[in-house]
Coordinates of C-alpha atoms and ligand atoms in Angstrom, one line a residue:
M953 CA 9.0 -17.9 -14.0
I954 CA 6.1 -20.2 -13.5
N955 CA 6.3 -23.9 -12.9
L956 CA 5.1 -25.1 -16.3
R957 CA 4.6 -28.7 -15.3
E958 CA 2.2 -27.6 -12.6
A959 CA 0.6 -24.9 -14.7
L960 CA -0.3 -27.4 -17.4
K961 CA -2.6 -29.6 -15.3
V962 CA -5.9 -28.3 -16.5
Y963 CA -5.3 -26.6 -19.8
F964 CA -8.5 -25.0 -21.3
I965 CA -8.5 -24.2 -25.0
M966 CA -11.3 -22.2 -26.6
G967 CA -12.6 -19.7 -29.2
T968 CA -16.0 -18.4 -30.3
A969 CA -16.8 -21.5 -32.4
N970 CA -16.5 -23.8 -29.3
C971 CA -19.0 -21.9 -27.2
R972 CA -22.7 -21.8 -27.0
K973 CA -22.7 -18.7 -24.8
D974 CA -20.4 -15.7 -24.5
P975 CA -16.8 -16.9 -24.5
V976 CA -16.0 -14.4 -21.8
E977 CA -18.6 -15.9 -19.5
V978 CA -17.4 -19.4 -20.3
L979 CA -13.8 -18.5 -19.4
K980 CA -15.0 -16.8 -16.2
E981 CA -16.7 -20.0 -15.1
A982 CA -13.8 -22.2 -16.2
I983 CA -11.4 -20.1 -14.1
A984 CA -13.8 -20.3 -11.1
G985 CA -13.7 -24.1 -11.5
G986 CA -9.9 -24.1 -11.4
I987 CA -8.3 -24.2 -14.9
T988 CA -4.6 -23.6 -14.7
F989 CA -3.7 -22.6 -18.3
F990 CA -5.6 -21.0 -21.2
Q991 CA -5.2 -21.0 -25.0
F992 CA -7.1 -18.6 -27.2
R993 CA -7.9 -20.6 -30.4
E994 CA -10.1 -18.6 -32.7
K995 CA -10.6 -21.1 -35.5
G996 CA -13.5 -22.8 -37.4
E997 CA -16.9 -21.7 -38.4
G998 CA -17.8 -18.1 -37.4
A999 CA -14.3 -17.4 -36.1
L1000 CA -13.7 -13.7 -35.5
I1001 CA -11.0 -11.9 -37.5
G1002 CA -9.3 -8.6 -37.3
E1003 CA -10.4 -6.1 -34.7
E1004 CA -13.1 -8.3 -33.3
K1005 CA -10.7 -11.1 -32.8
Y1006 CA -8.2 -8.7 -31.1
A1007 CA -10.9 -7.3 -28.8
L1008 CA -12.1 -10.7 -27.6
A1009 CA -8.5 -11.9 -27.1
K1010 CA -7.8 -8.8 -25.0
K1011 CA -10.8 -9.4 -22.8
L1012 CA -9.9 -13.1 -22.3
Q1013 CA -6.3 -12.1 -21.6
S1014 CA -7.2 -9.6 -18.9
L1015 CA -9.4 -12.2 -17.2
C1016 CA -6.4 -14.6 -17.2
K1017 CA -4.1 -11.9 -15.9
E1018 CA -6.5 -11.1 -13.1
H1019 CA -6.3 -14.8 -12.0
R1020 CA -2.6 -15.4 -12.9
I1021 CA -3.4 -17.9 -15.5
P1022 CA -0.9 -18.1 -18.4
F1023 CA -2.6 -16.8 -21.7
I1024 CA -1.4 -18.5 -24.8
V1025 CA -2.3 -17.7 -28.4
N1026 CA -2.9 -20.5 -31.0
D1027 CA -1.0 -20.0 -34.2
D1028 CA -1.4 -16.2 -34.6
L1029 CA 2.1 -14.9 -33.9
E1030 CA 1.2 -11.4 -34.8
L1031 CA -1.7 -11.4 -32.3
A1032 CA 0.5 -13.0 -29.6
I1033 CA 3.1 -10.3 -30.0
A1034 CA 0.6 -7.4 -30.2
L1035 CA -0.9 -8.6 -26.9
D1036 CA 2.4 -9.5 -25.3
A1037 CA 0.8 -12.9 -24.6
D1038 CA 2.6 -15.4 -22.3
G1039 CA 3.2 -17.7 -25.3
V1040 CA 2.2 -19.3 -28.5
H1041 CA 1.0 -22.8 -29.4
I1042 CA 1.6 -24.1 -32.9
G1043 CA 0.8 -27.2 -34.9
Q1044 CA 2.9 -29.0 -37.5
E1045 CA 1.2 -27.1 -40.3
D1046 CA 1.9 -23.6 -38.8
E1047 CA 5.2 -21.6 -38.9
P1048 CA 8.2 -23.7 -38.1
A1049 CA 8.9 -23.8 -34.3
E1050 CA 12.3 -22.3 -34.7
T1051 CA 10.9 -19.3 -36.5
V1052 CA 8.3 -18.8 -33.8
R1053 CA 10.9 -19.1 -31.0
N1054 CA 13.1 -16.6 -32.7
Q1055 CA 10.3 -14.1 -33.0
I1056 CA 8.8 -14.5 -29.5
G1057 CA 12.2 -14.7 -27.7
D1058 CA 13.3 -17.0 -24.9
N1059 CA 11.0 -15.6 -22.2
K1060 CA 7.8 -16.7 -23.8
I1061 CA 6.2 -20.1 -23.7
L1062 CA 6.3 -22.1 -26.9
G1063 CA 3.9 -25.1 -27.2
V1064 CA 4.1 -27.5 -30.1
S1065 CA 1.6 -30.2 -31.2
V1066 CA 3.5 -33.4 -32.0
H1067 CA 2.3 -36.7 -33.3
T1068 CA 5.5 -38.8 -33.8
P1069 CA 8.8 -39.3 -32.0
E1070 CA 10.5 -37.5 -34.9
E1071 CA 8.3 -34.4 -34.6
A1072 CA 8.9 -34.4 -30.9
E1073 CA 12.7 -34.5 -31.4
A1074 CA 12.5 -31.7 -33.9
A1075 CA 10.2 -29.6 -31.7
L1076 CA 12.6 -30.0 -28.8
S1077 CA 15.6 -28.8 -30.7
A1078 CA 13.6 -25.9 -32.0
G1079 CA 13.0 -24.8 -28.4
A1080 CA 9.5 -26.1 -27.5
D1081 CA 8.7 -25.7 -23.8
Y1082 CA 5.9 -28.3 -23.9
F1083 CA 4.2 -30.7 -26.2
G1084 CA 0.5 -31.2 -27.0
I1085 CA 0.0 -34.8 -27.9
G1086 CA -3.2 -36.1 -29.5
P1087 CA -5.7 -37.0 -30.3
V1088 CA -5.6 -39.3 -27.3
Y1089 CA -9.3 -40.1 -27.8
P1090 CA -11.6 -39.5 -30.8
T1091 CA -12.7 -35.9 -31.1
K1092 CA -15.2 -34.0 -33.3
T1093 CA -13.7 -30.7 -32.4
K1094 CA -10.9 -30.6 -34.8
A1095 CA -12.0 -31.4 -38.4
D1096 CA -8.6 -32.5 -39.6
A1097 CA -7.5 -34.4 -36.4
K1098 CA -5.5 -37.6 -36.9
P1099 CA -6.9 -41.0 -35.8
S1100 CA -6.8 -41.3 -32.1
R1101 CA -3.8 -43.2 -30.7
G1102 CA -4.5 -43.4 -27.0
T1103 CA -1.6 -42.6 -24.8
A1104 CA 1.0 -44.6 -26.9
L1105 CA 3.2 -41.7 -27.9
I1106 CA 3.2 -40.2 -24.4
E1107 CA 4.4 -43.5 -23.0
E1108 CA 7.0 -43.9 -25.7
L1109 CA 8.5 -40.5 -25.2
R1110 CA 8.6 -41.0 -21.4
S1111 CA 10.2 -44.4 -21.8
Q1112 CA 12.9 -42.7 -24.0
G1113 CA 13.6 -40.4 -21.0
I1114 CA 12.1 -37.3 -22.6
A1115 CA 11.2 -35.1 -19.7
V1116 CA 9.6 -32.1 -21.4
P1117 CA 6.2 -31.1 -20.0
I1118 CA 3.4 -32.9 -22.0
V1119 CA -0.3 -32.4 -22.2
G1120 CA -2.7 -34.9 -23.8
I1121 CA -5.4 -33.6 -26.1
G1122 CA -8.4 -34.9 -27.9
G1123 CA -11.6 -36.3 -26.4
I1124 CA -10.5 -35.8 -22.9
T1125 CA -13.1 -35.6 -20.1
S1126 CA -13.0 -35.9 -16.3
E1127 CA -13.8 -39.6 -16.8
N1128 CA -10.7 -40.4 -18.8
A1129 CA -8.2 -37.6 -17.7
A1130 CA -6.6 -39.7 -15.0
T1131 CA -5.5 -42.3 -17.6
V1132 CA -3.6 -39.6 -19.6
V1133 CA -1.7 -38.4 -16.5
E1134 CA -0.9 -42.0 -15.5
A1135 CA 0.6 -42.5 -18.9
G1136 CA 3.1 -39.8 -18.2
A1137 CA 1.4 -36.5 -19.2
D1138 CA 1.7 -33.5 -16.8
G1139 CA -1.8 -32.4 -17.6
V1140 CA -4.8 -32.5 -20.0
S1141 CA -5.9 -30.0 -22.5
V1142 CA -9.6 -29.8 -23.4
I1143 CA -11.9 -27.8 -25.5
T1144 CA -15.5 -29.1 -25.4
A1145 CA -15.4 -30.9 -22.1
I1146 CA -15.4 -27.4 -20.6
S1147 CA -16.7 -25.1 -23.4
L1148 CA -19.8 -27.0 -24.1
A1149 CA -20.5 -28.3 -20.6
D1150 CA -23.8 -27.1 -19.0
S1151 CA -21.6 -25.8 -16.2
P1152 CA -18.0 -25.0 -17.3
H1153 CA -17.3 -24.3 -13.7
L1154 CA -18.2 -27.8 -12.6
A1155 CA -16.6 -29.4 -15.6
A1156 CA -13.3 -27.6 -14.8
K1157 CA -13.6 -28.6 -11.2
A1158 CA -14.1 -32.3 -12.1
L1159 CA -11.1 -32.2 -14.4
R1160 CA -9.0 -30.7 -11.7
K1161 CA -10.0 -33.4 -9.3
S1162 CA -9.4 -36.2 -11.8
V1163 CA -5.8 -35.0 -12.6
G1164 CA -5.1 -35.2 -8.9
E1165 CA -5.6 -31.8 -7.4
Ligands
3NM1307 N1 -5.8 -30.7 -31.4 P1 -11.8 -31.7 -27.6 S1 -7.2 -32.7 -31.0 C1 -7.3 -28.8 -31.0 O1 -4.7 -34.0 -31.8 C2 -7.0 -30.2 -31.1 O2 -3.5 -32.2 -31.9 C3 -5.7 -32.0 -31.4 O3 -10.9 -30.8 -28.6 C4 -4.6 -32.8 -31.8 O4 -11.2 -31.5 -26.2 C5 -7.9 -31.2 -30.8 O5 -13.1 -31.0 -27.7 C6 -9.4 -31.0 -30.4 O6 -11.8 -33.1 -28.1 C7 -9.6 -31.1 -28.9

């Protein structure tokens, strides 16, 4: 079993809609730069569906496997099971965490996006392995993102003694990543800071450095 806390340091999330070039190329570069975790999130305008979605997921998964990077699927439980992915990430609007946990079993990673202490508590009892907390900073990447709240919830959960691995999300770059970790997160998850960077390789490397690697 992997050390989740360590693995979550630089968590790259991406799908076709987040890339200007071939997502396979973007992931290759991000891996070369040192990402530690990956989530396939095929959402938004022009998102692939059906066989095309499956084929891209398979390619990205095999890249991750080659480099021993956990491969997580956003929301799509069926796809995660078909691919035997390392885990699933869900938001509050998706299937309930308990249902997902029951379907993927205890050996897979379950990540849940939480925005309040109540959601955090519910996710924990449903068997979440880690939380995504955001948006820490304003983001344009998720159309229905809530207002940004900085690191307040991360600090609150830590002050309550909640030790579950946490990643911050939303508007995070190599310039502000250290603040998120200092607030108590184990790592940062980013989309555009890597996917739209001129060099995803250098962007990943800078993030890795800023979270203390
Ligand atoms: N979830 P970027 S914010 C996918 O607050 C996602 O739960 C969020 O993209 C949340 O790194 C977000 O480009 C978008 O800001 C993150």
